[in-house]
């Protein structure tokens, strides 16, 4: 569906949520209302022929343009960056329109501008919420809005400059903070990081544009705040808004954040692991006997039949299962004969995928499943053809390969090109890679991967499964896996 505008719709803790059931005092789920369209930025020139285009896309930002038709320059451009405090529209001579699906109760032009060349309006909506609208003119006349009806305010003249819509929670000092940030907006952010021993650091550096007076303000999620270094903590502000799924977001002043993770699991291996006790790889004789009996039955199963399926996802799960069994047999049980029997079978099963001879071979440089092409079903193999959930699907293959390579380093050298291609697909860290995007599904701002591929998601993308996400990270990350990375 093509939109003629961009709307702001923050979550309100006072808004009704459906909580149908309770279990031991906990709600079974929450539903936040969507599509309310509290405040909408648009232009009078945008109509039925509105054309949408996007450029400047990175893993953290994009710029969206709305033009009156496909042959016209943008009427409005929207720089969208994760964590932005306000919705910003850049106008180049279009006539500003502010709409509301909640309806205006009052609109007031603030008589004293918060900074030079910057007009300020306060909107109170029928739901009781308060919104600040700032208009920093870069040339021409100031923005003059006139309320046409309780859902529409229009500018009297074309406007050149920056229009921003910001929700004000009306907490002490909140209006002054928004005033200080008026006319300033983020363009993108860059990520950097380092690790030393068990301590890891990563930083967000925001690029800003706009008014020369004031500071950039961005919203941090709770997991950012918990990890901020002392320098970033000092720039935390008291303004907070509810996020969709992460709790209260807190405003931070400045263009750089640094987060510290002091307890990275650098000694994690493939064995069961505890944050305090480390690897739990020592078993009693009784436990070894029980596991050996079960493993003997499972190693004797037909690994090829169980793994060469019509789904990269289920195939990967089977390969990772058998790889884990063989690892346990060798490193925790110590049975070399059973290890060799299982490893030979596992290598043969994996070789089908390394040669791309599975039921639905990978296409497009051997990255996406051919299942949807063969069946005509976009959901075949859980949408792998549409890049859906590659970090889940290939995470199992990568984990299985890491285990086989751990057991037989010579095998890793022979198969490293294939495995590296899968790793690059889901965990490429370089913006210079011309074949693969950065991170694919992992979101450094939110701190986890997102499910879904090239599908429209009316209520947004889902996190879906942290355990599956973690299996791929175990195979790709942490200090212990440097040796595995070198082998592969």
PDB file of C-alpha atoms in Angstrom, residues 21-164:
ATOM      1  CA  UNK A  21      -5.960 -14.422  30.056  1.00  0.00           C
ATOM      2  CA  UNK A  22      -3.795 -14.639  33.123  1.00  0.00           C
ATOM      3  CA  UNK A  23      -1.581 -17.449  34.356  1.00  0.00           C
ATOM      4  CA  UNK A  24      -0.046 -17.271  37.826  1.00  0.00           C
ATOM      5  CA  UNK A  25      -0.706 -13.539  37.807  1.00  0.00           C
ATOM      6  CA  UNK A  26       0.942 -12.917  34.421  1.00  0.00           C
ATOM      7  CA  UNK A  27      -0.778 -11.784  31.258  1.00  0.00           C
ATOM      8  CA  UNK A  28      -0.650 -14.299  28.418  1.00  0.00           C
ATOM      9  CA  UNK A  29       0.037 -11.593  25.839  1.00  0.00           C
ATOM     10  CA  UNK A  30      -0.379  -7.892  25.084  1.00  0.00           C
ATOM     11  CA  UNK A  31      -1.728  -6.155  22.009  1.00  0.00           C
ATOM     12  CA  UNK A  32      -0.733  -2.587  21.233  1.00  0.00           C
ATOM     13  CA  UNK A  33      -3.161  -0.762  18.948  1.00  0.00           C
ATOM     14  CA  UNK A  34      -1.775  -0.039  15.482  1.00  0.00           C
ATOM     15  CA  UNK A  35      -2.770   2.376  12.721  1.00  0.00           C
ATOM     16  CA  UNK A  36      -3.965   5.122  15.057  1.00  0.00           C
ATOM     17  CA  UNK A  37      -2.104   7.885  13.139  1.00  0.00           C
ATOM     18  CA  UNK A  38      -1.776  10.360  15.978  1.00  0.00           C
ATOM     19  CA  UNK A  39       0.184  12.933  13.967  1.00  0.00           C
ATOM     20  CA  UNK A  40       0.807  12.791  10.223  1.00  0.00           C
ATOM     21  CA  UNK A  41       3.290  14.821   8.147  1.00  0.00           C
ATOM     22  CA  UNK A  42       2.326  15.280   4.512  1.00  0.00           C
ATOM     23  CA  UNK A  43       2.188  17.854   1.710  1.00  0.00           C
ATOM     24  CA  UNK A  44      -0.770  19.399  -0.113  1.00  0.00           C
ATOM     25  CA  UNK A  45       0.798  18.485  -3.459  1.00  0.00           C
ATOM     26  CA  UNK A  46       0.704  14.737  -2.754  1.00  0.00           C
ATOM     27  CA  UNK A  47      -2.300  12.983  -4.276  1.00  0.00           C
ATOM     28  CA  UNK A  48      -3.357   9.783  -6.010  1.00  0.00           C
ATOM     29  CA  UNK A  49      -0.201   9.683  -8.179  1.00  0.00           C
ATOM     30  CA  UNK A  50       2.187   9.944  -5.215  1.00  0.00           C
ATOM     31  CA  UNK A  51       5.451   8.096  -5.824  1.00  0.00           C
ATOM     32  CA  UNK A  52       7.581   6.654  -3.036  1.00  0.00           C
ATOM     33  CA  UNK A  53      11.323   6.069  -3.335  1.00  0.00           C
ATOM     34  CA  UNK A  54      14.080   5.128  -0.901  1.00  0.00           C
ATOM     35  CA  UNK A  55      17.816   5.773  -0.901  1.00  0.00           C
ATOM     36  CA  UNK A  56      20.761   6.028   1.501  1.00  0.00           C
ATOM     37  CA  UNK A  57      19.861   2.670   3.018  1.00  0.00           C
ATOM     38  CA  UNK A  58      22.136   1.225   5.691  1.00  0.00           C
ATOM     39  CA  UNK A  59      21.649  -1.374   8.407  1.00  0.00           C
ATOM     40  CA  UNK A  60      20.475   1.432  10.702  1.00  0.00           C
ATOM     41  CA  UNK A  61      18.851   4.097   8.533  1.00  0.00           C
ATOM     42  CA  UNK A  62      17.182   5.049   5.270  1.00  0.00           C
ATOM     43  CA  UNK A  63      15.841   8.136   3.553  1.00  0.00           C
ATOM     44  CA  UNK A  64      12.279   7.965   2.221  1.00  0.00           C
ATOM     45  CA  UNK A  65      11.072  10.370  -0.466  1.00  0.00           C
ATOM     46  CA  UNK A  66       7.497  11.232  -1.417  1.00  0.00           C
ATOM     47  CA  UNK A  67       6.929  12.899  -4.811  1.00  0.00           C
ATOM     48  CA  UNK A  68       3.661  14.012  -6.423  1.00  0.00           C
ATOM     49  CA  UNK A  69       4.370  11.599  -9.288  1.00  0.00           C
ATOM     50  CA  UNK A  70       7.170   9.367 -10.545  1.00  0.00           C
ATOM     51  CA  UNK A  71       8.736  12.113 -12.669  1.00  0.00           C
ATOM     52  CA  UNK A  72       8.770  14.869 -10.029  1.00  0.00           C
ATOM     53  CA  UNK A  73      11.411  15.650  -7.395  1.00  0.00           C
ATOM     54  CA  UNK A  74      10.589  14.808  -3.770  1.00  0.00           C
ATOM     55  CA  UNK A  75       8.011  16.993  -2.088  1.00  0.00           C
ATOM     56  CA  UNK A  76       9.167  15.638   1.279  1.00  0.00           C
ATOM     57  CA  UNK A  77      12.143  13.543   2.340  1.00  0.00           C
ATOM     58  CA  UNK A  78      12.135  11.645   5.622  1.00  0.00           C
ATOM     59  CA  UNK A  79      15.480  10.645   7.194  1.00  0.00           C
ATOM     60  CA  UNK A  80      14.673   7.573   9.278  1.00  0.00           C
ATOM     61  CA  UNK A  81      17.194   6.420  11.878  1.00  0.00           C
ATOM     62  CA  UNK A  82      16.796   3.919  14.688  1.00  0.00           C
ATOM     63  CA  UNK A  83      16.279   5.749  17.967  1.00  0.00           C
ATOM     64  CA  UNK A  84      15.267   9.111  16.473  1.00  0.00           C
ATOM     65  CA  UNK A  85      13.459  11.371  18.955  1.00  0.00           C
ATOM     66  CA  UNK A  86      11.185  13.035  16.385  1.00  0.00           C
ATOM     67  CA  UNK A  87       9.762  12.301  12.954  1.00  0.00           C
ATOM     68  CA  UNK A  88      11.515  14.679  10.554  1.00  0.00           C
ATOM     69  CA  UNK A  89      10.292  15.835   7.159  1.00  0.00           C
ATOM     70  CA  UNK A  90      12.542  17.835   4.828  1.00  0.00           C
ATOM     71  CA  UNK A  91      10.551  20.221   2.620  1.00  0.00           C
ATOM     72  CA  UNK A  92      11.829  21.844  -0.540  1.00  0.00           C
ATOM     73  CA  UNK A  93       8.976  24.139  -1.525  1.00  0.00           C
ATOM     74  CA  UNK A  94       6.022  21.834  -0.863  1.00  0.00           C
ATOM     75  CA  UNK A  95       3.050  22.965   1.227  1.00  0.00           C
ATOM     76  CA  UNK A  96       3.174  21.407   4.689  1.00  0.00           C
ATOM     77  CA  UNK A  97       0.152  19.465   5.921  1.00  0.00           C
ATOM     78  CA  UNK A  98      -0.336  18.064   9.431  1.00  0.00           C
ATOM     79  CA  UNK A  99      -3.139  15.537   9.907  1.00  0.00           C
ATOM     80  CA  UNK A 100      -4.456  13.519  12.830  1.00  0.00           C
ATOM     81  CA  UNK A 101      -6.681  10.459  13.034  1.00  0.00           C
ATOM     82  CA  UNK A 102      -7.137  11.179  16.738  1.00  0.00           C
ATOM     83  CA  UNK A 103      -8.190  14.796  16.009  1.00  0.00           C
ATOM     84  CA  UNK A 104      -6.925  18.119  17.286  1.00  0.00           C
ATOM     85  CA  UNK A 105      -8.321  19.524  20.487  1.00  0.00           C
ATOM     86  CA  UNK A 106      -6.172  22.654  20.302  1.00  0.00           C
ATOM     87  CA  UNK A 107      -3.324  24.056  18.191  1.00  0.00           C
ATOM     88  CA  UNK A 108      -1.217  26.900  19.554  1.00  0.00           C
ATOM     89  CA  UNK A 109       1.565  28.836  17.842  1.00  0.00           C
ATOM     90  CA  UNK A 110       4.204  29.500  20.508  1.00  0.00           C
ATOM     91  CA  UNK A 111       4.993  33.205  20.401  1.00  0.00           C
ATOM     92  CA  UNK A 112       8.672  32.864  21.342  1.00  0.00           C
ATOM     93  CA  UNK A 113      10.717  30.781  18.923  1.00  0.00           C
ATOM     94  CA  UNK A 114      12.918  28.164  20.651  1.00  0.00           C
ATOM     95  CA  UNK A 115      15.874  29.181  18.431  1.00  0.00           C
ATOM     96  CA  UNK A 116      16.487  31.396  15.386  1.00  0.00           C
ATOM     97  CA  UNK A 117      14.399  30.676  12.268  1.00  0.00           C
ATOM     98  CA  UNK A 118      12.462  27.958  14.091  1.00  0.00           C
ATOM     99  CA  UNK A 119       8.711  28.156  14.590  1.00  0.00           C
ATOM    100  CA  UNK A 120       6.998  26.062  17.240  1.00  0.00           C
ATOM    101  CA  UNK A 121       3.446  24.767  17.522  1.00  0.00           C
ATOM    102  CA  UNK A 122       1.821  22.793  20.330  1.00  0.00           C
ATOM    103  CA  UNK A 123      -0.941  20.339  19.436  1.00  0.00           C
ATOM    104  CA  UNK A 124      -3.192  18.759  22.036  1.00  0.00           C
ATOM    105  CA  UNK A 125      -5.158  15.794  20.728  1.00  0.00           C
ATOM    106  CA  UNK A 126      -8.518  14.453  21.826  1.00  0.00           C
ATOM    107  CA  UNK A 127      -6.804  11.546  23.598  1.00  0.00           C
ATOM    108  CA  UNK A 128      -5.041  14.064  25.860  1.00  0.00           C
ATOM    109  CA  UNK A 129      -1.579  13.654  24.298  1.00  0.00           C
ATOM    110  CA  UNK A 130       0.648  16.659  23.605  1.00  0.00           C
ATOM    111  CA  UNK A 131       2.788  17.069  20.498  1.00  0.00           C
ATOM    112  CA  UNK A 132       5.386  19.668  19.571  1.00  0.00           C
ATOM    113  CA  UNK A 133       5.809  20.633  15.925  1.00  0.00           C
ATOM    114  CA  UNK A 134       8.994  22.485  14.998  1.00  0.00           C
ATOM    115  CA  UNK A 135       9.682  24.137  11.655  1.00  0.00           C
ATOM    116  CA  UNK A 136      13.257  25.272  10.973  1.00  0.00           C
ATOM    117  CA  UNK A 137      13.251  27.320   7.772  1.00  0.00           C
ATOM    118  CA  UNK A 138      16.371  27.226   5.628  1.00  0.00           C
ATOM    119  CA  UNK A 139      15.029  29.894   3.271  1.00  0.00           C
ATOM    120  CA  UNK A 140      11.807  31.698   2.534  1.00  0.00           C
ATOM    121  CA  UNK A 141       9.023  32.453   4.996  1.00  0.00           C
ATOM    122  CA  UNK A 142       8.373  30.841   8.400  1.00  0.00           C
ATOM    123  CA  UNK A 143       5.853  28.029   8.576  1.00  0.00           C
ATOM    124  CA  UNK A 144       2.355  29.364   9.223  1.00  0.00           C
ATOM    125  CA  UNK A 145      -0.201  26.662   9.926  1.00  0.00           C
ATOM    126  CA  UNK A 146      -3.960  27.107   9.805  1.00  0.00           C
ATOM    127  CA  UNK A 147      -6.402  24.558  11.174  1.00  0.00           C
ATOM    128  CA  UNK A 148      -8.912  23.656   8.450  1.00  0.00           C
ATOM    129  CA  UNK A 149     -10.802  21.126  10.553  1.00  0.00           C
ATOM    130  CA  UNK A 150     -10.139  19.045  13.665  1.00  0.00           C
ATOM    131  CA  UNK A 151      -8.081  16.566  11.661  1.00  0.00           C
ATOM    132  CA  UNK A 152      -6.200  18.845   9.275  1.00  0.00           C
ATOM    133  CA  UNK A 153      -3.797  21.793   9.533  1.00  0.00           C
ATOM    134  CA  UNK A 154      -2.266  23.318   6.387  1.00  0.00           C
ATOM    135  CA  UNK A 155       0.513  25.801   5.728  1.00  0.00           C
ATOM    136  CA  UNK A 156      -0.454  29.082   4.092  1.00  0.00           C
ATOM    137  CA  UNK A 157       2.602  29.017   1.804  1.00  0.00           C
ATOM    138  CA  UNK A 158       5.174  26.559   0.454  1.00  0.00           C
ATOM    139  CA  UNK A 159       7.883  25.810   2.982  1.00  0.00           C
ATOM    140  CA  UNK A 160      11.621  25.273   2.686  1.00  0.00           C
ATOM    141  CA  UNK A 161      13.256  23.580   5.643  1.00  0.00           C
ATOM    142  CA  UNK A 162      12.831  21.007   8.403  1.00  0.00           C
ATOM    143  CA  UNK A 163       9.486  20.067   9.953  1.00  0.00           C
ATOM    144  CA  UNK A 164       9.560  17.832  13.030  1.00  0.00           C
TER     145      UNK A 164
END
